[in-house]
XYZ file of C-alpha atoms in Angstrom:
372
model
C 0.000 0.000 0.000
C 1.632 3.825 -0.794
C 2.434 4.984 2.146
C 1.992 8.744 3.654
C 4.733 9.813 4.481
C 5.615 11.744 0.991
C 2.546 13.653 0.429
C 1.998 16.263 3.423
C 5.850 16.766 3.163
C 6.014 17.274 -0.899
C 3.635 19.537 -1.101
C 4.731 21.663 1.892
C 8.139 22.059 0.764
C 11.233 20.413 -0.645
C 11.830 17.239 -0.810
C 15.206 15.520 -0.485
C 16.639 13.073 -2.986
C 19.688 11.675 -3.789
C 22.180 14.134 -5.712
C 21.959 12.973 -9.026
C 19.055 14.955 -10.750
C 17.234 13.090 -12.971
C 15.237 14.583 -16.052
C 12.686 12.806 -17.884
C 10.399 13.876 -21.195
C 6.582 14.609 -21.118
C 4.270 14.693 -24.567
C 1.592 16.619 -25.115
C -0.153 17.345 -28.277
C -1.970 19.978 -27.249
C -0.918 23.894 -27.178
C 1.033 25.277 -24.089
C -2.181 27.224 -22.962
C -4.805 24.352 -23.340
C -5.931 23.623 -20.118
C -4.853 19.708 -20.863
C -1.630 21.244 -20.880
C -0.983 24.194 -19.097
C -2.476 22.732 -15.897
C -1.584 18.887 -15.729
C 1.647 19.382 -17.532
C 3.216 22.718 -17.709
C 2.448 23.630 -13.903
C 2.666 20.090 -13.056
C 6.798 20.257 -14.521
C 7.127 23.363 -12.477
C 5.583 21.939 -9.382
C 7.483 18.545 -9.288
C 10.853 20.589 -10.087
C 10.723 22.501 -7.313
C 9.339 20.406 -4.960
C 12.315 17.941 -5.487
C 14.932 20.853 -6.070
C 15.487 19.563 -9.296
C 16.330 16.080 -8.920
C 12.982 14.837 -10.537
C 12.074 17.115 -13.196
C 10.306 16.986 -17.027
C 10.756 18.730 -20.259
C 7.528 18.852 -21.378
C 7.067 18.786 -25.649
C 3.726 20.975 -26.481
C 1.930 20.858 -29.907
C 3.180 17.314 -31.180
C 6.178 18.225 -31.335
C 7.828 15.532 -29.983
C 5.063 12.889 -31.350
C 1.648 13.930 -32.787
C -1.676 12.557 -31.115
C -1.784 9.337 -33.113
C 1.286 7.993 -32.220
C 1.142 8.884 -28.602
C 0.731 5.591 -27.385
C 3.719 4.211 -29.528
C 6.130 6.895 -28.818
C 5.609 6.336 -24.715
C 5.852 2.199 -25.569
C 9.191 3.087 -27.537
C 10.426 4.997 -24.240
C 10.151 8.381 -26.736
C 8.597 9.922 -23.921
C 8.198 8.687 -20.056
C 4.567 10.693 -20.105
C 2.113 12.000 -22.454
C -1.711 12.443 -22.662
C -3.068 9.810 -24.752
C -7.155 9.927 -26.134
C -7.962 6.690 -26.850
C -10.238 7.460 -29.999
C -7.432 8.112 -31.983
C -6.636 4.685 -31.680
C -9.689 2.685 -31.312
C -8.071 -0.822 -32.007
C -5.258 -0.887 -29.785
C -7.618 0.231 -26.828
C -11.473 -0.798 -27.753
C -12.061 -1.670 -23.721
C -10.929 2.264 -23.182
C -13.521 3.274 -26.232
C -16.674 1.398 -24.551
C -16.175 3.639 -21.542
C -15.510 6.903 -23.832
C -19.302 5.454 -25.549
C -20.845 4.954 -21.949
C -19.994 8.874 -20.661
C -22.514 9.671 -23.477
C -24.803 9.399 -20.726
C -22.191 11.251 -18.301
C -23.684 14.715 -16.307
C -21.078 14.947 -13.928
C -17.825 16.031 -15.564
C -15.684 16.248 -12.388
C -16.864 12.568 -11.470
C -16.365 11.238 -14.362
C -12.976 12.199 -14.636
C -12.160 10.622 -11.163
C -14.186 7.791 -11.984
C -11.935 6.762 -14.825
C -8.559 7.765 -13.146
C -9.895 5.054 -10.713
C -11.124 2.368 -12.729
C -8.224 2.773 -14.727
C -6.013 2.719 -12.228
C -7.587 -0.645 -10.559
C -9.508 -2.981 -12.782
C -7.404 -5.543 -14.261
C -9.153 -5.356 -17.434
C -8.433 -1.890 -18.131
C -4.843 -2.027 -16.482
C -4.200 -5.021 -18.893
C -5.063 -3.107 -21.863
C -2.480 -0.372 -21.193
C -0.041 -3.142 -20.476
C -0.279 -4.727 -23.916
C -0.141 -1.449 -25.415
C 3.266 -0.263 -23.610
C 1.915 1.957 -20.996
C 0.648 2.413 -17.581
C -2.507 4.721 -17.137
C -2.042 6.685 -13.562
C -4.733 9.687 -14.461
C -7.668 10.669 -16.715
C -9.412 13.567 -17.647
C -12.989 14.559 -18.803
C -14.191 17.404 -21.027
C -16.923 19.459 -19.436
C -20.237 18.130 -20.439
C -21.454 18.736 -24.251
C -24.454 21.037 -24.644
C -26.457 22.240 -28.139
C -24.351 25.355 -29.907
C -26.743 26.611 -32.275
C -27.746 29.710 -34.512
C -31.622 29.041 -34.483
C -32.083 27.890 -30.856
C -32.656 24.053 -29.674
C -35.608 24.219 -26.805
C -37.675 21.303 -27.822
C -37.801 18.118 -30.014
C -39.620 19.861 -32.890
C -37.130 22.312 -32.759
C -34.287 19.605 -33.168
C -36.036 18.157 -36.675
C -34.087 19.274 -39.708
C -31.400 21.066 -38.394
C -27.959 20.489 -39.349
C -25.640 19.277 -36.696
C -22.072 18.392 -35.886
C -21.358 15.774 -34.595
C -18.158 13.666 -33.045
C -19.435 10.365 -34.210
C -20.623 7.431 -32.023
C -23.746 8.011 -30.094
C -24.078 11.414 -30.664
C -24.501 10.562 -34.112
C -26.588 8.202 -32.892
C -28.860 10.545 -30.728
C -29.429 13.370 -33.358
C -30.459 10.720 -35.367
C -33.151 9.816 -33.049
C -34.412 13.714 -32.808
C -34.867 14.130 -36.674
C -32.059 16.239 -36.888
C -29.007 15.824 -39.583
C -26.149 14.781 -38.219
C -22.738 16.222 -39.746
C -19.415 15.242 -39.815
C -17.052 18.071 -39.806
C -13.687 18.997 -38.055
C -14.033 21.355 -34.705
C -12.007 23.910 -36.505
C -14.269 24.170 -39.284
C -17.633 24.579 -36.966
C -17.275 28.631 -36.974
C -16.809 28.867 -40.700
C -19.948 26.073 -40.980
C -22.139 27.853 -39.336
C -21.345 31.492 -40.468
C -22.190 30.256 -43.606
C -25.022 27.832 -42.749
C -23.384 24.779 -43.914
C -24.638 24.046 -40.571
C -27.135 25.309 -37.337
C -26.033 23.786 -34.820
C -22.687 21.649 -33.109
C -21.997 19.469 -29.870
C -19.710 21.133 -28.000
C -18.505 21.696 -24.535
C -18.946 25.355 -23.903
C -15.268 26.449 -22.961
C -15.487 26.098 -27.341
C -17.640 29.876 -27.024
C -14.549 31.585 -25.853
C -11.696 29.525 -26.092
C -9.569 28.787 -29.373
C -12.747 28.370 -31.747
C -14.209 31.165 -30.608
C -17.658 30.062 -31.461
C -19.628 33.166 -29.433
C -18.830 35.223 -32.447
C -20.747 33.780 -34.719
C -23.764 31.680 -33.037
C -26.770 32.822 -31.003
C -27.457 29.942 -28.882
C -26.544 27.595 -25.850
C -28.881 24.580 -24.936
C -27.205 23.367 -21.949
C -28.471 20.023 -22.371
C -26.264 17.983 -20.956
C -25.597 15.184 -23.715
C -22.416 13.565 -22.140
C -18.569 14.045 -21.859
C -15.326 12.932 -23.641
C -12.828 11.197 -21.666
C -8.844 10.626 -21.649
C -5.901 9.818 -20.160
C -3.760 12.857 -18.707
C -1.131 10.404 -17.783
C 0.190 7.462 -19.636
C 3.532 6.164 -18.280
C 6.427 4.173 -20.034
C 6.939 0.995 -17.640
C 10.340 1.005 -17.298
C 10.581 4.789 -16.193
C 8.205 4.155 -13.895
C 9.964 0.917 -12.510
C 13.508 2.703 -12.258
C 12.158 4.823 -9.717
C 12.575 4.530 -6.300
C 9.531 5.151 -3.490
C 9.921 8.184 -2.320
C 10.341 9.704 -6.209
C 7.096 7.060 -6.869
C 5.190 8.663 -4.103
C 6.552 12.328 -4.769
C 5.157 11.562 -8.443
C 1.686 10.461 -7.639
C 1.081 13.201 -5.201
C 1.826 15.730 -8.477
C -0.438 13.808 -10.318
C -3.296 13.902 -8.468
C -3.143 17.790 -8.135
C -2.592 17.853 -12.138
C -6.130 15.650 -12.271
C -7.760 18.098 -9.662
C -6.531 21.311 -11.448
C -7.685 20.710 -14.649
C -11.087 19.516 -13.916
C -11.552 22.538 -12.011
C -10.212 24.743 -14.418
C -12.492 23.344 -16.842
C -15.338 23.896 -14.724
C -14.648 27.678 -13.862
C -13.556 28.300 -18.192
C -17.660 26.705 -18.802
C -19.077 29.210 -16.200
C -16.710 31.847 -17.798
C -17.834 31.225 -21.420
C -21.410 31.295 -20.540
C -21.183 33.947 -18.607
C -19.084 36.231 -21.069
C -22.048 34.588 -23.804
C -24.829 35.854 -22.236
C -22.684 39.317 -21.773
C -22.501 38.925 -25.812
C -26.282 38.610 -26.203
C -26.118 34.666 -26.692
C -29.666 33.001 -25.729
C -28.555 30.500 -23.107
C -31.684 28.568 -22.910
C -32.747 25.147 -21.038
C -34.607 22.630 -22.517
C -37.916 21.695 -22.452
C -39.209 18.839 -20.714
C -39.674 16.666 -24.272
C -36.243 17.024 -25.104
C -35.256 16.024 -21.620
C -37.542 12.972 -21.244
C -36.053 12.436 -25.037
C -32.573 12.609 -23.723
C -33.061 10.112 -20.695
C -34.958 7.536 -22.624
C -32.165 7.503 -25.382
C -29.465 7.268 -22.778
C -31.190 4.223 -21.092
C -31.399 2.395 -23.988
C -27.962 3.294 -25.145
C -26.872 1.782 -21.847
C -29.115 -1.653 -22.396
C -27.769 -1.931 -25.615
C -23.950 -1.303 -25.453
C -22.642 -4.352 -24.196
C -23.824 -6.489 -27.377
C -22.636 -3.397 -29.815
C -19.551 -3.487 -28.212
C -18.624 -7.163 -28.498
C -19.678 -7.114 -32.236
C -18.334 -3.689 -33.503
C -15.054 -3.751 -31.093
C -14.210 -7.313 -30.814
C -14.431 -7.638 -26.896
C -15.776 -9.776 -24.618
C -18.650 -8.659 -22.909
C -17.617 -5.420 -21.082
C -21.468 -5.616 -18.777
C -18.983 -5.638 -15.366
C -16.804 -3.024 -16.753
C -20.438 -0.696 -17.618
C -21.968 -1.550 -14.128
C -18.602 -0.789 -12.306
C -17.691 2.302 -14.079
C -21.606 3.655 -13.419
C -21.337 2.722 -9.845
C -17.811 4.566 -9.769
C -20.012 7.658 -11.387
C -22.066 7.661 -8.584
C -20.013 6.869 -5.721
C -17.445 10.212 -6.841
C -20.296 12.330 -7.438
C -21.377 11.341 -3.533
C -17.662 11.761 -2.255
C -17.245 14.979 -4.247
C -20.054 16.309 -2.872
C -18.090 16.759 0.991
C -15.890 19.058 -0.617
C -15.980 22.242 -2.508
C -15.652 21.379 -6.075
C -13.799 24.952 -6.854
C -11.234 23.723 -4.440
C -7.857 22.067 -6.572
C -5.976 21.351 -3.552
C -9.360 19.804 -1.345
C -10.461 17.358 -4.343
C -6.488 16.633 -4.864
C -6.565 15.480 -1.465
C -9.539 13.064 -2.073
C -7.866 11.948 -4.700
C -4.965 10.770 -3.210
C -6.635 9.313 0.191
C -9.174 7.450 -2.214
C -6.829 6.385 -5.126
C -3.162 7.050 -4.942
C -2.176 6.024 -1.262
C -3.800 2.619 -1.853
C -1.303 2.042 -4.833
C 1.273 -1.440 -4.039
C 4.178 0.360 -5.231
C 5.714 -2.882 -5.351
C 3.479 -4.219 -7.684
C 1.706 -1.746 -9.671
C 3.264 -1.124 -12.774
C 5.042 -4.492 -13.101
């Protein structure tokens, strides 16, 4: 079991290791200011630098420019990188177990729990642990986007209003769920949603809402928000090459896990506070931020609920798996039981839900097994 003794004194001050510093190389794909990098990697590098004086430190590679998105997963197996933030829909093949849980948060409200949820699943059921294994990695932290709502020019408030219209998509159920509201589901890249519906290629998209304000910049050109709250999109924030992780000793094992749990924490709550932010600054822009009515709710829950019935047998025919049903029921239950826990402490609070983290999660890692 990881023992305590690290994690009051790392975060308080320095910790001391032995002289020789070692450096290690971090991956990210993403820009330096994207909150799935500026928070669990660029302040994470600073963090675990100075906490250690140096000794245990990370260059972190932004933009893919060490190894692009794809090849994430291959360039932390080849020892590339010792960490890097891998989505597993960019490589639905190698990790299909991963992909029935990024189908199941379809039916996700709870972005924060979610997030936790899959850290700790991933972190502890042998099915998912396996997975990473065979792929040349060990998962220790994942991440959730806030939860997807309707981005529209003509506003979404009701089923009828949902027939016809035009709307992008990111494949998978949400394909799926427009489907089942009349509406025409698009494919189109995010960065082509603000020229699509400037011109009225399309009306609408599915989009978290830090998309308003944030890089696409979306406020500028539509006039709606349906907060709706039609699931999340999960990931891993850490994916560790074995053998760096095994040439560590405990203390640097324990320093390391306490940083990652405060890089999880962060950048949920960041994304939290950027969704009030951009709806916020939205309505300041004259954006209708609407809710929906009661038919497109009842639609909503009805969809999810058979989605859920129904996944286990799509998922053993379209992805090759055994039956993930366990896997389903456990990650639901995890759902609920973080959404209960996170609810006895203040969810704008890094450092509290941090803390959970680690009491729930990363103190009851065997260091001298995980990993091996």
């Amino acid at each position: 079991m990881k023992k305590l003794t690290c994690s009051a004194v790392a975060l308080a001050g320095v910790i001391t290791l032995p002289a020789m510093a070692n450096s290690y190389i971090a991956t990210n794909w993403m820009s330096p200011v994207h909150i799935l990098n500026e928070q669990p990697y660029q302040k994470f590098a600073e963090e675990i630098s100075e906490t250690t004086n140096g000794k245990l430190s990370f260059e972190v590679y932004s933009s893919g420019s060490l190894v692009p998105a794809k090849t994430t997963m291959q360039g932390i197996r080849d020892g590339v990188a010792q960490l890097g933030v891998v989505y597993p829909g960019y490589t639905p093949s190698e990790l299909p177990i991963n992909n029935v849980l990024n189908d199941l948060v379809f039916t996700s409200s709870d972005a924060l729990a979610a997030a936790i949820a899959y850290t700790d699943i991933g972190i502890n059921n042998a099915m998912i642990r396996e997975e990473w294994t065979e792929n040349g990695g060990i998962f220790v932290g994942g991440y959730s986007t806030p939860v997807y709502n309707f981005i529209c020019m003509d506003p979404i408030r009701s089923l009828n209003d949902a027939r016809g219209k035009k709307i992008r998509t990111a494949g998978g159920a949400q394909t799926e769920w427009v489907n089942s509201l009349g509406g025409v589901p698009v494919s189109v890249p995010i960065a082509d949603v603000y020229s699509g519906l400037s011109r009225g290629s399309i009306d609408c998209t599915l989009s978290d809402p830090t998309n308003l304000d944030k890089g696409n910049k979306l406020w500028e050109v539509a006039e709606s928000v349906t907060t709706l709250p039609m699931g999340v999109v999960m990931g891993a924030t850490y994916v560790m090459n074995p053998s760096f992780w095994q040439g560590l000793n405990e203390e640097q094992k324990n320093i390391l896990l306490d940083h990652l749990a405060s890089g999880v924490a962060r950048t949920q709550v960041t994304y939290a506070a950027d969704v009030d932010a951009a709806l916020d600054g939205s309505r300041e822009r004259g954006l209708e931020i609407l809710s929906p009515n009661e038919d497109l709710t009842e639609a909503l829950a009805e969809f999810q609920k058979s989605f859920i019935e129904t996944l286990p047998q799509r998922a053993m025919e379209e992805r090759g798996i055994e039956d993930p049903s366990s896997l389903i029921d456990e990650f639901i239950a995890k759902q609920e039981e973080w959404s209960a826990r996170l609810d006895t402490v203040d969810r704008t609070d890094p450092d509290a839900i941090a803390q959970l983290i680690r009491a729930e999660i990363y103190d009851e890692v065997d260091l001298a097994s995980f990993g091996y």
